[in-house]
Tab-separated table of N, CA and C in Angstrom:
chain	number	residue	atom	x	y	z
S	1	UNK	N	-28.554	1.397	5.376
S	1	UNK	CA	-28.860	0.661	4.206
S	1	UNK	C	-29.844	1.351	3.309
S	2	UNK	N	-30.698	0.560	2.736
S	2	UNK	CA	-31.631	1.052	1.734
S	2	UNK	C	-32.679	1.999	2.312
S	3	UNK	N	-32.995	1.861	3.626
S	3	UNK	CA	-33.984	2.763	4.223
S	3	UNK	C	-33.523	4.216	4.181
S	4	UNK	N	-32.222	4.419	4.261
S	4	UNK	CA	-31.661	5.771	4.285
S	4	UNK	C	-31.706	6.431	2.903
S	5	UNK	N	-31.740	5.643	1.860
S	5	UNK	CA	-31.692	6.207	0.504
S	5	UNK	C	-32.827	7.176	0.222
S	6	UNK	N	-33.963	6.992	0.863
S	6	UNK	CA	-35.091	7.884	0.608
S	6	UNK	C	-34.827	9.311	1.080
S	7	UNK	N	-33.811	9.496	1.924
S	7	UNK	CA	-33.478	10.819	2.427
S	7	UNK	C	-32.433	11.545	1.586
S	8	UNK	N	-31.884	10.878	0.594
S	8	UNK	CA	-30.814	11.450	-0.208
S	8	UNK	C	-31.279	11.749	-1.621
S	9	UNK	N	-30.781	12.835	-2.170
S	9	UNK	CA	-31.081	13.220	-3.545
S	9	UNK	C	-30.031	12.614	-4.474
S	10	UNK	N	-30.472	11.876	-5.469
S	10	UNK	CA	-29.545	11.249	-6.407
S	10	UNK	C	-28.708	12.303	-7.132
S	11	UNK	N	-29.331	13.400	-7.566
S	11	UNK	CA	-28.581	14.421	-8.304
S	11	UNK	C	-27.534	15.100	-7.414
S	12	UNK	N	-27.880	15.358	-6.168
S	12	UNK	CA	-26.907	15.948	-5.243
S	12	UNK	C	-25.765	14.956	-5.014
S	13	UNK	N	-26.092	13.689	-4.858
S	13	UNK	CA	-25.072	12.663	-4.670
S	13	UNK	C	-24.136	12.559	-5.857
S	14	UNK	N	-24.692	12.639	-7.065
S	14	UNK	CA	-23.859	12.566	-8.270
S	14	UNK	C	-22.967	13.799	-8.395
S	15	UNK	N	-23.514	14.971	-8.069
S	15	UNK	CA	-22.703	16.190	-8.077
S	15	UNK	C	-21.572	16.098	-7.056
S	16	UNK	N	-21.908	15.570	-5.878
S	16	UNK	CA	-20.891	15.420	-4.835
S	16	UNK	C	-19.801	14.452	-5.281
S	17	UNK	N	-20.197	13.327	-5.856
S	17	UNK	CA	-19.217	12.337	-6.327
S	17	UNK	C	-18.292	12.951	-7.372
S	18	UNK	N	-18.840	13.737	-8.283
S	18	UNK	CA	-18.021	14.386	-9.313
S	18	UNK	C	-17.058	15.394	-8.685
S	19	UNK	N	-17.528	16.137	-7.690
S	19	UNK	CA	-16.657	17.129	-7.056
S	19	UNK	C	-15.532	16.456	-6.280
S	20	UNK	N	-15.809	15.301	-5.681
S	20	UNK	CA	-14.763	14.561	-4.969
S	20	UNK	C	-13.696	14.105	-5.965
S	21	UNK	N	-14.126	13.592	-7.114
S	21	UNK	CA	-13.156	13.159	-8.130
S	21	UNK	C	-12.290	14.324	-8.588
S	22	UNK	N	-12.888	15.485	-8.822
S	22	UNK	CA	-12.131	16.668	-9.241
S	22	UNK	C	-11.159	17.108	-8.157
S	23	UNK	N	-11.627	17.096	-6.921
S	23	UNK	CA	-10.764	17.486	-5.807
S	23	UNK	C	-9.589	16.536	-5.665
S	24	UNK	N	-9.854	15.239	-5.763
S	24	UNK	CA	-8.774	14.255	-5.657
S	24	UNK	C	-7.763	14.441	-6.778
S	25	UNK	N	-8.235	14.721	-7.969
S	25	UNK	CA	-7.323	14.933	-9.095
S	25	UNK	C	-6.412	16.127	-8.810
S	26	UNK	N	-6.987	17.216	-8.323
S	26	UNK	CA	-6.201	18.416	-8.016
S	26	UNK	C	-5.208	18.151	-6.882
S	27	UNK	N	-5.655	17.446	-5.851
S	27	UNK	CA	-4.784	17.149	-4.710
S	27	UNK	C	-3.626	16.260	-5.147
S	28	UNK	N	-3.919	15.247	-5.969
S	28	UNK	CA	-2.881	14.294	-6.384
S	28	UNK	C	-1.845	14.928	-7.310
S	29	UNK	N	-2.152	16.049	-7.909
S	29	UNK	CA	-1.184	16.699	-8.793
S	29	UNK	C	-0.042	17.334	-8.003
S	30	UNK	N	-0.249	17.532	-6.707
S	30	UNK	CA	0.819	18.061	-5.853
S	30	UNK	C	1.649	16.902	-5.349
S	31	UNK	N	2.918	16.926	-5.613
S	31	UNK	CA	3.779	15.828	-5.185
S	31	UNK	C	4.850	16.316	-4.223
S	32	UNK	N	4.559	17.398	-3.506
S	32	UNK	CA	5.572	17.927	-2.590
S	32	UNK	C	5.870	16.911	-1.495
S	33	UNK	N	7.076	16.908	-1.058
S	33	UNK	CA	7.470	15.983	0.005
S	33	UNK	C	6.756	16.380	1.289
S	34	UNK	N	6.129	15.413	1.919
S	34	UNK	CA	5.412	15.660	3.172
S	34	UNK	C	5.935	14.676	4.208
S	35	UNK	N	6.835	15.134	5.066
S	35	UNK	CA	7.436	14.209	6.035
S	35	UNK	C	6.485	13.796	7.165
S	36	UNK	N	5.278	14.355	7.200
S	36	UNK	CA	4.368	14.052	8.314
S	36	UNK	C	3.621	12.738	8.123
S	37	UNK	N	3.550	12.236	6.913
S	37	UNK	CA	2.763	11.033	6.612
S	37	UNK	C	1.325	11.181	7.106
S	38	UNK	N	0.818	12.406	7.025
S	38	UNK	CA	-0.591	12.659	7.296
S	38	UNK	C	-0.960	13.003	8.720
S	39	UNK	N	0.016	13.055	9.615
S	39	UNK	CA	-0.316	13.357	11.010
S	39	UNK	C	0.522	14.528	11.501
S	40	UNK	N	-0.170	15.563	11.936
S	40	UNK	CA	0.498	16.750	12.473
S	40	UNK	C	0.755	16.560	13.975
S	41	UNK	N	1.554	17.449	14.527
S	41	UNK	CA	1.950	17.354	15.928
S	41	UNK	C	0.803	17.320	16.909
S	42	UNK	N	-0.303	18.006	16.606
S	42	UNK	CA	-1.408	18.056	17.566
S	42	UNK	C	-2.016	16.677	17.822
S	43	UNK	N	-1.986	15.787	16.836
S	43	UNK	CA	-2.511	14.435	17.034
S	43	UNK	C	-1.654	13.660	18.023
S	44	UNK	N	-0.362	13.935	18.030
S	44	UNK	CA	0.539	13.193	18.915
S	44	UNK	C	0.451	13.625	20.379
S	45	UNK	N	-0.290	14.703	20.658
S	45	UNK	CA	-0.478	15.109	22.059
S	45	UNK	C	-1.142	14.010	22.875
S	46	UNK	N	-1.929	13.171	22.213
S	46	UNK	CA	-2.640	12.096	22.913
S	46	UNK	C	-1.697	11.004	23.407
S	47	UNK	N	-0.443	11.052	22.996
S	47	UNK	CA	0.515	9.998	23.334
S	47	UNK	C	1.453	10.408	24.458
S	48	UNK	N	0.891	11.003	25.495
S	48	UNK	CA	1.702	11.368	26.650
S	48	UNK	C	2.318	10.101	27.228
S	49	UNK	N	3.577	10.185	27.586
S	49	UNK	CA	4.253	9.019	28.146
S	49	UNK	C	4.995	8.197	27.107
S	50	UNK	N	4.773	8.491	25.833
S	50	UNK	CA	5.512	7.830	24.761
S	50	UNK	C	6.510	8.837	24.209
S	51	UNK	N	7.808	8.654	24.450
S	51	UNK	CA	8.779	9.623	23.922
S	51	UNK	C	8.847	9.568	22.391
S	52	UNK	N	8.770	10.736	21.777
S	52	UNK	CA	8.880	10.898	20.322
S	52	UNK	C	7.944	9.989	19.516
S	53	UNK	N	6.640	10.041	19.796
S	53	UNK	CA	5.712	9.193	19.050
S	53	UNK	C	5.687	9.521	17.560
S	54	UNK	N	5.939	10.777	17.200
S	54	UNK	CA	5.930	11.138	15.775
S	54	UNK	C	7.031	10.399	15.026
S	55	UNK	N	8.209	10.270	15.625
S	55	UNK	CA	9.300	9.545	14.987
S	55	UNK	C	8.997	8.060	14.835
S	56	UNK	N	8.347	7.498	15.841
S	56	UNK	CA	7.966	6.084	15.785
S	56	UNK	C	6.960	5.859	14.665
S	57	UNK	N	5.940	6.716	14.626
S	57	UNK	CA	4.928	6.603	13.568
S	57	UNK	C	5.564	6.793	12.189
S	58	UNK	N	6.379	7.800	12.035
S	58	UNK	CA	6.949	8.102	10.719
S	58	UNK	C	7.913	7.019	10.249
S	59	UNK	N	8.630	6.390	11.165
S	59	UNK	CA	9.477	5.260	10.793
S	59	UNK	C	8.645	4.116	10.237
S	60	UNK	N	7.540	3.823	10.920
S	60	UNK	CA	6.620	2.790	10.431
S	60	UNK	C	6.036	3.192	9.079
S	61	UNK	N	5.592	4.449	8.961
S	61	UNK	CA	4.945	4.916	7.733
S	61	UNK	C	5.899	4.890	6.534
S	62	UNK	N	7.143	5.256	6.766
S	62	UNK	CA	8.115	5.248	5.665
S	62	UNK	C	8.292	3.829	5.120
S	63	UNK	N	8.479	2.879	6.011
S	63	UNK	CA	8.639	1.475	5.591
S	63	UNK	C	7.355	0.962	4.932
S	64	UNK	N	6.222	1.290	5.510
S	64	UNK	CA	4.935	0.832	5.002
S	64	UNK	C	4.649	1.402	3.616
S	65	UNK	N	5.028	2.657	3.396
S	65	UNK	CA	4.778	3.293	2.095
S	65	UNK	C	5.508	2.571	0.983
S	66	UNK	N	6.744	2.221	1.213
S	66	UNK	CA	7.507	1.491	0.178
S	66	UNK	C	6.780	0.215	-0.221
S	67	UNK	N	6.292	-0.536	0.764
S	67	UNK	CA	5.589	-1.790	0.487
S	67	UNK	C	4.229	-1.548	-0.158
S	68	UNK	N	3.510	-0.550	0.324
S	68	UNK	CA	2.153	-0.309	-0.150
S	68	UNK	C	2.120	0.183	-1.592
S	69	UNK	N	3.085	0.983	-1.988
S	69	UNK	CA	3.087	1.495	-3.361
S	69	UNK	C	3.243	0.383	-4.395
S	70	UNK	N	3.643	-0.795	-3.954
S	70	UNK	CA	3.730	-1.940	-4.859
S	70	UNK	C	2.359	-2.543	-5.153
S	71	UNK	N	1.334	-2.149	-4.424
S	71	UNK	CA	-0.035	-2.641	-4.649
S	71	UNK	C	-0.692	-1.820	-5.757
S	72	UNK	N	-0.100	-1.813	-6.917
S	72	UNK	CA	-0.500	-0.909	-8.003
S	72	UNK	C	-1.952	-1.037	-8.426
S	73	UNK	N	-2.524	-2.242	-8.352
S	73	UNK	CA	-3.896	-2.419	-8.833
S	73	UNK	C	-4.936	-2.075	-7.779
S	74	UNK	N	-4.496	-1.821	-6.562
S	74	UNK	CA	-5.435	-1.444	-5.515
S	74	UNK	C	-6.242	-2.622	-5.008
S	75	UNK	N	-7.380	-2.332	-4.425
S	75	UNK	CA	-8.245	-3.339	-3.817
S	75	UNK	C	-9.524	-3.477	-4.625
S	76	UNK	N	-9.981	-4.711	-4.778
S	76	UNK	CA	-11.159	-4.978	-5.612
S	76	UNK	C	-12.448	-5.062	-4.809
S	77	UNK	N	-12.347	-5.080	-3.477
S	77	UNK	CA	-13.555	-5.203	-2.655
S	77	UNK	C	-13.307	-4.611	-1.270
S	78	UNK	N	-14.404	-4.347	-0.572
S	78	UNK	CA	-14.304	-3.863	0.810
S	78	UNK	C	-13.627	-4.917	1.678
S	79	UNK	N	-13.954	-6.162	1.450
S	79	UNK	CA	-13.363	-7.245	2.240
S	79	UNK	C	-11.846	-7.303	2.049
S	80	UNK	N	-11.395	-7.178	0.813
S	80	UNK	CA	-9.951	-7.193	0.539
S	80	UNK	C	-9.259	-6.001	1.208
S	81	UNK	N	-9.883	-4.817	1.110
S	81	UNK	CA	-9.326	-3.639	1.779
S	81	UNK	C	-9.298	-3.849	3.290
S	82	UNK	N	-10.405	-4.345	3.860
S	82	UNK	CA	-10.492	-4.516	5.313
S	82	UNK	C	-9.419	-5.464	5.843
S	83	UNK	N	-9.111	-6.515	5.100
S	83	UNK	CA	-8.045	-7.437	5.500
S	83	UNK	C	-6.714	-6.702	5.529
S	84	UNK	N	-6.425	-5.930	4.477
S	84	UNK	CA	-5.192	-5.139	4.427
S	84	UNK	C	-5.163	-4.104	5.554
S	85	UNK	N	-6.289	-3.454	5.795
S	85	UNK	CA	-6.411	-2.420	6.826
S	85	UNK	C	-6.125	-3.006	8.208
S	86	UNK	N	-6.695	-4.170	8.501
S	86	UNK	CA	-6.419	-4.836	9.784
S	86	UNK	C	-4.945	-5.221	9.901
S	87	UNK	N	-4.370	-5.733	8.797
S	87	UNK	CA	-2.942	-6.084	8.800
S	87	UNK	C	-2.072	-4.854	9.028
S	88	UNK	N	-2.481	-3.730	8.427
S	88	UNK	CA	-1.746	-2.477	8.601
S	88	UNK	C	-1.783	-2.047	10.070
S	89	UNK	N	-2.966	-2.120	10.672
S	89	UNK	CA	-3.104	-1.758	12.092
S	89	UNK	C	-2.271	-2.699	12.964
S	90	UNK	N	-2.269	-3.975	12.639
S	90	UNK	CA	-1.473	-4.934	13.404
S	90	UNK	C	0.017	-4.632	13.273
S	91	UNK	N	0.457	-4.266	12.077
S	91	UNK	CA	1.880	-3.955	11.899
S	91	UNK	C	2.266	-2.698	12.680
S	92	UNK	N	1.377	-1.703	12.736
S	92	UNK	CA	1.652	-0.504	13.522
S	92	UNK	C	1.642	-0.838	15.016
S	93	UNK	N	0.683	-1.633	15.432
S	93	UNK	CA	0.616	-2.030	16.844
S	93	UNK	C	1.893	-2.789	17.243
S	94	UNK	N	2.348	-3.690	16.367
S	94	UNK	CA	3.585	-4.441	16.644
S	94	UNK	C	4.789	-3.505	16.703
S	95	UNK	N	4.870	-2.564	15.766
S	95	UNK	CA	5.985	-1.608	15.742
S	95	UNK	C	5.980	-0.758	17.017
S	96	UNK	N	4.804	-0.326	17.426
S	96	UNK	CA	4.656	0.499	18.630
S	96	UNK	C	5.087	-0.302	19.863
S	97	UNK	N	4.654	-1.560	19.916
S	97	UNK	CA	4.987	-2.416	21.059
S	97	UNK	C	6.483	-2.711	21.109
S	98	UNK	N	7.097	-2.950	19.939
S	98	UNK	CA	8.548	-3.175	19.898
S	98	UNK	C	9.304	-1.949	20.398
S	99	UNK	N	8.791	-0.765	20.068
S	99	UNK	CA	9.464	0.476	20.445
S	99	UNK	C	9.252	0.834	21.906
S	100	UNK	N	8.012	0.689	22.402
S	100	UNK	CA	7.671	1.191	23.728
S	100	UNK	C	7.352	0.113	24.764
S	101	UNK	N	7.269	-1.133	24.333
S	101	UNK	CA	6.932	-2.189	25.280
S	101	UNK	C	5.452	-2.322	25.545
S	102	UNK	N	4.658	-1.489	24.899
S	102	UNK	CA	3.197	-1.561	25.014
S	102	UNK	C	2.591	-0.953	23.756
S	103	UNK	N	1.423	-1.443	23.355
S	103	UNK	CA	0.806	-0.908	22.136
S	103	UNK	C	0.107	0.426	22.400
S	104	UNK	N	-0.103	1.174	21.338
S	104	UNK	CA	-0.999	2.335	21.422
S	104	UNK	C	-2.415	1.779	21.576
S	105	UNK	N	-3.336	2.598	22.041
S	105	UNK	CA	-4.713	2.129	22.217
S	105	UNK	C	-5.313	1.711	20.878
S	106	UNK	N	-6.365	0.916	20.957
S	106	UNK	CA	-7.085	0.487	19.757
S	106	UNK	C	-7.477	1.703	18.904
S	107	UNK	N	-8.114	2.682	19.553
S	107	UNK	CA	-8.609	3.860	18.829
S	107	UNK	C	-7.481	4.652	18.187
S	108	UNK	N	-6.398	4.864	18.917
S	108	UNK	CA	-5.309	5.672	18.381
S	108	UNK	C	-4.554	4.927	17.282
S	109	UNK	N	-4.454	3.609	17.398
S	109	UNK	CA	-3.817	2.824	16.330
S	109	UNK	C	-4.601	2.990	15.035
S	110	UNK	N	-5.914	2.817	15.098
S	110	UNK	CA	-6.718	2.919	13.882
S	110	UNK	C	-6.815	4.354	13.378
S	111	UNK	N	-6.779	5.320	14.280
S	111	UNK	CA	-6.768	6.712	13.827
S	111	UNK	C	-5.499	6.990	13.029
S	112	UNK	N	-4.347	6.525	13.527
S	112	UNK	CA	-3.099	6.726	12.785
S	112	UNK	C	-3.146	6.007	11.440
S	113	UNK	N	-3.669	4.793	11.422
S	113	UNK	CA	-3.769	4.043	10.160
S	113	UNK	C	-4.689	4.777	9.183
S	114	UNK	N	-5.836	5.248	9.647
S	114	UNK	CA	-6.774	5.927	8.753
S	114	UNK	C	-6.218	7.254	8.233
S	115	UNK	N	-5.495	7.989	9.060
S	115	UNK	CA	-4.852	9.217	8.589
S	115	UNK	C	-3.744	8.895	7.584
S	116	UNK	N	-3.042	7.813	7.817
S	116	UNK	CA	-2.009	7.381	6.868
S	116	UNK	C	-2.636	7.019	5.515
S	117	UNK	N	-3.728	6.272	5.539
S	117	UNK	CA	-4.410	5.874	4.295
S	117	UNK	C	-4.876	7.109	3.536
S	118	UNK	N	-5.432	8.077	4.248
S	118	UNK	CA	-5.860	9.333	3.610
S	118	UNK	C	-4.658	10.037	2.973
S	119	UNK	N	-3.565	10.141	3.719
S	119	UNK	CA	-2.355	10.785	3.200
S	119	UNK	C	-1.870	10.068	1.948
S	120	UNK	N	-1.793	8.746	2.012
S	120	UNK	CA	-1.281	7.973	0.881
S	120	UNK	C	-2.154	8.156	-0.354
S	121	UNK	N	-3.465	8.181	-0.170
S	121	UNK	CA	-4.386	8.302	-1.313
S	121	UNK	C	-4.220	9.628	-2.040
S	122	UNK	N	-3.659	10.613	-1.387
S	122	UNK	CA	-3.486	11.944	-1.977
S	122	UNK	C	-2.122	12.151	-2.626
S	123	UNK	N	-1.224	11.208	-2.494
S	123	UNK	CA	0.132	11.366	-3.015
S	123	UNK	C	0.168	11.093	-4.512
S	124	UNK	N	0.851	11.931	-5.241
S	124	UNK	CA	0.979	11.767	-6.688
S	124	UNK	C	1.666	10.446	-7.028
S	125	UNK	N	2.598	10.003	-6.180
S	125	UNK	CA	3.317	8.765	-6.460
S	125	UNK	C	2.499	7.505	-6.182
S	126	UNK	N	1.328	7.660	-5.595
S	126	UNK	CA	0.439	6.532	-5.348
S	126	UNK	C	-0.258	6.170	-6.663
S	127	UNK	N	-0.117	4.929	-7.133
S	127	UNK	CA	-0.770	4.548	-8.394
S	127	UNK	C	-2.266	4.859	-8.360
S	128	UNK	N	-2.796	5.335	-9.453
S	128	UNK	CA	-4.204	5.771	-9.507
S	128	UNK	C	-5.180	4.706	-9.046
S	129	UNK	N	-4.991	3.469	-9.491
S	129	UNK	CA	-5.923	2.406	-9.095
S	129	UNK	C	-5.888	2.183	-7.586
S	130	UNK	N	-4.693	2.253	-7.011
S	130	UNK	CA	-4.566	2.102	-5.561
S	130	UNK	C	-5.226	3.281	-4.855
S	131	UNK	N	-4.935	4.497	-5.292
S	131	UNK	CA	-5.525	5.692	-4.667
S	131	UNK	C	-7.043	5.652	-4.738
S	132	UNK	N	-7.580	5.295	-5.893
S	132	UNK	CA	-9.039	5.220	-6.047
S	132	UNK	C	-9.651	4.208	-5.078
S	133	UNK	N	-8.975	3.055	-4.915
S	133	UNK	CA	-9.532	2.043	-4.015
S	133	UNK	C	-9.399	2.461	-2.549
S	134	UNK	N	-8.344	3.206	-2.215
S	134	UNK	CA	-8.207	3.702	-0.839
S	134	UNK	C	-9.330	4.676	-0.514
S	135	UNK	N	-9.668	5.531	-1.474
S	135	UNK	CA	-10.758	6.489	-1.266
S	135	UNK	C	-12.100	5.757	-1.203
S	136	UNK	N	-12.270	4.787	-2.082
S	136	UNK	CA	-13.549	4.065	-2.144
S	136	UNK	C	-13.810	3.245	-0.876
S	137	UNK	N	-12.799	2.534	-0.405
S	137	UNK	CA	-13.010	1.597	0.692
S	137	UNK	C	-12.492	2.080	2.047
S	138	UNK	N	-11.718	3.162	2.070
S	138	UNK	CA	-11.105	3.629	3.306
S	138	UNK	C	-12.102	4.199	4.296
S	139	UNK	N	-11.616	4.445	5.490
S	139	UNK	CA	-12.447	4.948	6.584
S	139	UNK	C	-12.019	6.352	6.990
S	140	UNK	N	-12.951	7.072	7.522
S	140	UNK	CA	-12.681	8.391	8.082
S	140	UNK	C	-12.008	8.194	9.439
S	141	UNK	N	-10.922	8.905	9.663
S	141	UNK	CA	-10.269	8.843	10.977
S	141	UNK	C	-11.182	9.509	12.003
S	142	UNK	N	-11.493	8.786	13.049
S	142	UNK	CA	-12.400	9.320	14.062
S	142	UNK	C	-11.643	10.177	15.058
S	143	UNK	N	-12.091	11.411	15.179
S	143	UNK	CA	-11.562	12.314	16.189
S	143	UNK	C	-12.747	12.992	16.863
S	144	UNK	N	-12.484	13.849	17.808
S	144	UNK	CA	-13.588	14.444	18.575
S	144	UNK	C	-14.530	15.259	17.691
S	145	UNK	N	-14.003	15.924	16.664
S	145	UNK	CA	-14.876	16.718	15.782
S	145	UNK	C	-15.815	15.818	14.980
S	146	UNK	N	-15.273	14.730	14.434
S	146	UNK	CA	-16.098	13.788	13.669
S	146	UNK	C	-17.123	13.134	14.595
S	147	UNK	N	-16.687	12.712	15.766
S	147	UNK	CA	-17.608	12.072	16.711
S	147	UNK	C	-18.702	13.032	17.172
S	148	UNK	N	-18.362	14.301	17.356
S	148	UNK	CA	-19.366	15.304	17.741
S	148	UNK	C	-20.396	15.471	16.631
S	149	UNK	N	-19.935	15.561	15.384
S	149	UNK	CA	-20.855	15.698	14.248
S	149	UNK	C	-21.720	14.448	14.097
S	150	UNK	N	-21.114	13.293	14.271
S	150	UNK	CA	-21.857	12.033	14.180
S	150	UNK	C	-22.913	11.964	15.273
S	151	UNK	N	-22.537	12.335	16.486
S	151	UNK	CA	-23.483	12.326	17.598
S	151	UNK	C	-24.646	13.287	17.328
S	152	UNK	N	-24.335	14.431	16.763
S	152	UNK	CA	-25.378	15.401	16.426
S	152	UNK	C	-26.314	14.835	15.356
S	153	UNK	N	-25.724	14.215	14.335
S	153	UNK	CA	-26.538	13.636	13.255
S	153	UNK	C	-27.412	12.496	13.771
S	154	UNK	N	-26.964	11.834	14.819
S	154	UNK	CA	-27.726	10.725	15.404
S	154	UNK	C	-28.640	11.191	16.538
S	155	UNK	N	-28.791	12.494	16.665
S	155	UNK	CA	-29.690	13.034	17.680
S	155	UNK	C	-29.204	12.794	19.099
S	156	UNK	N	-27.882	12.789	19.299
S	156	UNK	CA	-27.321	12.606	20.627
S	156	UNK	C	-27.351	11.163	21.107
S	157	UNK	N	-27.350	10.216	20.183
S	157	UNK	CA	-27.474	8.799	20.545
S	157	UNK	C	-26.217	8.196	21.159
S	158	UNK	N	-25.063	8.823	20.969
S	158	UNK	CA	-23.850	8.262	21.563
S	158	UNK	C	-23.936	8.393	23.081
S	159	UNK	N	-23.425	7.393	23.818
S	159	UNK	CA	-23.619	7.365	25.276
S	159	UNK	C	-22.687	8.277	26.084
S	160	UNK	N	-22.174	9.328	25.444
S	160	UNK	CA	-21.355	10.288	26.189
S	160	UNK	C	-21.597	11.681	25.596
S	161	UNK	N	-21.517	12.691	26.442
S	161	UNK	CA	-21.857	14.041	25.990
S	161	UNK	C	-20.762	14.680	25.142
S	162	UNK	N	-19.494	14.335	25.425
S	162	UNK	CA	-18.369	14.890	24.660
S	162	UNK	C	-17.496	13.739	24.167
S	163	UNK	N	-17.960	13.043	23.118
S	163	UNK	CA	-17.214	11.872	22.654
S	163	UNK	C	-15.826	12.248	22.133
S	164	UNK	N	-14.867	11.367	22.379
S	164	UNK	CA	-13.504	11.571	21.889
S	164	UNK	C	-12.930	10.229	21.449
S	165	UNK	N	-11.789	10.288	20.786
S	165	UNK	CA	-11.125	9.076	20.321
S	165	UNK	C	-10.889	8.116	21.480
S	166	UNK	N	-10.576	8.633	22.644
S	166	UNK	CA	-10.322	7.797	23.813
S	166	UNK	C	-11.517	6.983	24.263
S	167	UNK	N	-12.727	7.339	23.818
S	167	UNK	CA	-13.924	6.594	24.171
S	167	UNK	C	-14.086	5.321	23.344
S	168	UNK	N	-13.277	5.165	22.318
S	168	UNK	CA	-13.393	3.996	21.430
S	168	UNK	C	-12.436	2.930	21.966
S	169	UNK	N	-13.001	1.860	22.520
S	169	UNK	CA	-12.190	0.827	23.147
S	169	UNK	C	-11.911	-0.348	22.216
S	170	UNK	N	-12.807	-0.594	21.271
S	170	UNK	CA	-12.642	-1.709	20.344
S	170	UNK	C	-13.476	-1.460	19.099
S	171	UNK	N	-13.498	-2.409	18.180
S	171	UNK	CA	-14.214	-2.181	16.919
S	171	UNK	C	-15.718	-2.129	17.089
S	172	UNK	N	-16.240	-2.556	18.229
S	172	UNK	CA	-17.677	-2.512	18.477
S	172	UNK	C	-18.136	-1.249	19.163
S	173	UNK	N	-17.198	-0.437	19.634
S	173	UNK	CA	-17.565	0.773	20.369
S	173	UNK	C	-18.071	1.835	19.411
């Protein structure tokens, strides 16, 4: 919260915000077809025992993209985004369960959703207002590299020496 603001430089923050906007503009100008929907094969290694998880995810993502692109005005608040985000995770969990008879883990479901949101926000066909709100309210997909950096920034406060996505059991973890 506000206690942390004393550690940040306003001018550096403004420069960073401007560079993010420029980067997003450049990224969104590319409209090449990307059949991965934001997830490369290495992420699917975590789904041992699930045959063809990439196909299952991409089937869900293709259907979800058609529906999501209709949200042209985007989200007006974090709460509105969070409701949509939870619904998105629930729809993926349901799709996964219908396909495999069991859901993907909590952590892996949300990682796939967050990578999908990142991918969608970068697509030229994503309406600008929607893309802007996805960037503003979206979450970083947690993986071992992000968790390692977070643990380092927190002075080793996480309760495991080599944190990974598998260590996240629920939204409170």
